[in-house]
Amino acid sequence: MFAYAFNLVNSEMEISVLKALLKNIYSFLHLSRQDKKCFEVVDKYYIKSEEVLKLIKPVLESIIDADVASDQLLQKEFADMSQTVDELREVLEDSHPLMSKVYFVLKADSLFTKVKTHGLDILDLLQSCEGLPVELSSASLEHCVQKIKHIGYEKPSAIISKAMKDQVEGDEPSSDIRSEIADLLSLKSNQELLIELVALENLKENAEQLEKIRDVEYIEEMINLVTHMHDCFIEMKQSQSSNTVPIPPDFCCPLSLELMTDPVIVASGQTYERMYIRNWIDLGLTVCPKTMQTLVHTNLIPNYTVKALIASWCESNNINLPDPVKSMIHQEEASLVNHVHSSSEDSMPELENEDGELTESGERIVDSGGPSTISPPRKESSVGNRVDDRSLEHSHGSNEESSPQEVTGNSSDASGEVAAEPQPATAASSATPTDQHEYPPRFRNRPRNQIWRRPSERFGPRIIPSVPETRPDLSEVETQVKKLVDYLSSTSLDTVKNATSELRLLARHDKDIRNVIANCGAIDLLISLLYSPDQNIQENSVTALLNLSINDVNKTTIGNSNAIEPLIHVLETGSSEAKENSAATLFSLSVIEENKIKIGRSGAIGPLVDLLGNGTPRGKKDAATALFNLSTFHENKARIVQAGAIRFLVDLMDPATGLVDKAVAVLSNLATVPEGRARIGQEGGIPMLVEVVELGSARGKENAAAALLQLCSNSNRFCNMVLQEGAIPPLAALSHTGTPRAKEKAQSLLSFFRNQRHGNGGRR
């Protein structure tokens, strides 16, 4: 069986790239037939791309068995076009009403141009080849070339790029260019422009978290353009006002830009016209349009004071209040209302976002309310549950250690998740795994021909971290923090509860305030309160510590303050939320190398593995992230395996969990130790890893290939199992189209297979 498999290696590799290209074309055409529309520009890219691919597809199908398919120049073009078609499919597949339209157009336009170019290059190469099938005459190929060349379309990216370039050079885009962009992208209302800014801010944050400086600068140029368009739109609306008396700014709704008739207060403290802010929230937007703060609840509280002031002002100036219903109907934003039930997933189409959703030092901010008022303890409000900007992705360790980043997306994700936060998977395959091995029943007969899609925000929508509009002088903050720290030692349960709640909120704001809290002695007291029998106190304390740990200095302080055992106590006994944030805190602390050792030796791995297997979806994600970072320290790998993590990690490789990339990243690290490789084989991990190589995200493929290389190079038995799962075609495709590290691992595996064929047996 082994020798027979290797006899097929070279021939399969020669046609696997062409097959991969055709598979990606089929997947794209299948996607387009589903008529997935978000706005007109998306539909145009579907149609034009489909026209090109329908012309090139029959040509490729006719040469799949011809000798010409193995031509090296053609092979390179097949691989390049395959990757581009797949990327374009992912961008179109991930389109949704709340994404950035500007970013989409710039990305989709570039990919569509590449698809056309690769298609024409393939046809040109074929025209110079001999031994083509009869139906591919020179005339028929030239006819196809001319058809593709004449597929025309408006190129909005050129207009947008020029406007961005003009701004960078100090020239404001003309009103004609602004108007053309607004028409092309349906950015003709205040709400549509604000939604675009929210989407771009999310993309920028993802890029910042992944430290992609060029991407950040590029997105900032887009933000500057849209901000300028928004400012001009507001000026235009004000100039068109029919009122002879200027309306006080506080009386105008920031969304409708009109006088409010039913003003309501949202969680951020801002006031809006009820109908407009309700529509904003119903669209799935969870940030304040004016401040971009997270709306931690969606309650709308009547602002009777402003309503009375508006009524008095109207009476004094003889002005009639507008009808908000009629006003909304007449605004262009009505087009978005049709998409209320569409996905609001925050995907970042391939600026190589790996679903990371990090804050200033790689952590998430966790929060349970609006901006803290820094006041003495009061009766605790029941309004507002925790909303957190999740994800603690960091990449530490040697080159052989995997990265935990996905491709929320995104995850957040987020980072809706993390991210960042992940990434869209590649096209489906028609291959199915063999069923000859004793894998657990949950993986038997599982077809590999499903399309892997990112679940839509199962961890909650990714949101921009709240930032207070103003901050009191730090000396005033310090005075209030000292009072709150004193309250932590109170004998009154309510006093302690409210003090921990206030500190939890304060700790999310910024670096300076976190340092003030730490310097006032809060850390030791918060750690002691992790043993509190009161659930709210325990949750507040662990979340406050998580937010404090964002600062690197505090990571060391918390780690040196005997916090690990109390955090383990929370992992074992706390509420779901407390367990999640305890796991996240352990990850945050483990960024410091010394803390990885402490955490691994303290007994934290067992409870983390339990959370990985039995926690909430959020808890599983936090546990996987913490275990990843711990697994980059060699001593911890055996502990993680012995705690039973691999079975749970293999379970999480089901695309429905949304945690495939995280699970594969941990498995890749664990595959570097013998006990890890043995357990991966026993738990049915091999067919799942092969499936990820074929259908996973770019980062998932990379880590899956690294894990398979470890398995194959250390065991002939595992090598046979990998071959029987049909790994050669997807590995061959990956060796041409993957990330640099993925290509390296795939090529090493294929070379290993060839060496084995010539008698170089692997170790058992």
Short mmCIF file of C-alpha atoms in Angstrom, two decimals, residues 13 17 729-739 742-748 750:
data_model
loop_
_atom_site.label_atom_id
_atom_site.label_comp_id
_atom_site.label_asym_id
_atom_site.label_seq_id
_atom_site.Cartn_x
_atom_site.Cartn_y
_atom_site.Cartn_z
CA MET A 13 1.08 16.64 -8.01
CA VAL A 17 -2.89 22.43 -8.91
CA PRO A 729 -3.32 16.78 -3.50
CA PRO A 730 -4.12 19.43 -0.86
CA LEU A 731 -0.47 19.46 0.26
CA ALA A 732 0.65 19.93 -3.32
CA ALA A 733 -1.77 22.81 -3.73
CA LEU A 734 -0.65 24.30 -0.41
CA SER A 735 3.00 24.12 -1.47
CA HIS A 736 2.14 26.59 -4.24
CA THR A 737 -0.54 28.79 -2.68
CA GLY A 738 -0.03 28.85 1.09
CA THR A 739 1.67 31.30 3.40
CA ALA A 742 2.71 26.74 5.01
CA LYS A 743 4.57 26.32 1.73
CA GLU A 744 7.70 25.31 3.63
CA LYS A 745 5.88 22.69 5.70
CA ALA A 746 3.95 21.31 2.72
CA GLN A 747 7.09 21.05 0.61
CA SER A 748 8.95 19.34 3.47
CA LEU A 750 6.09 16.08 0.07
#
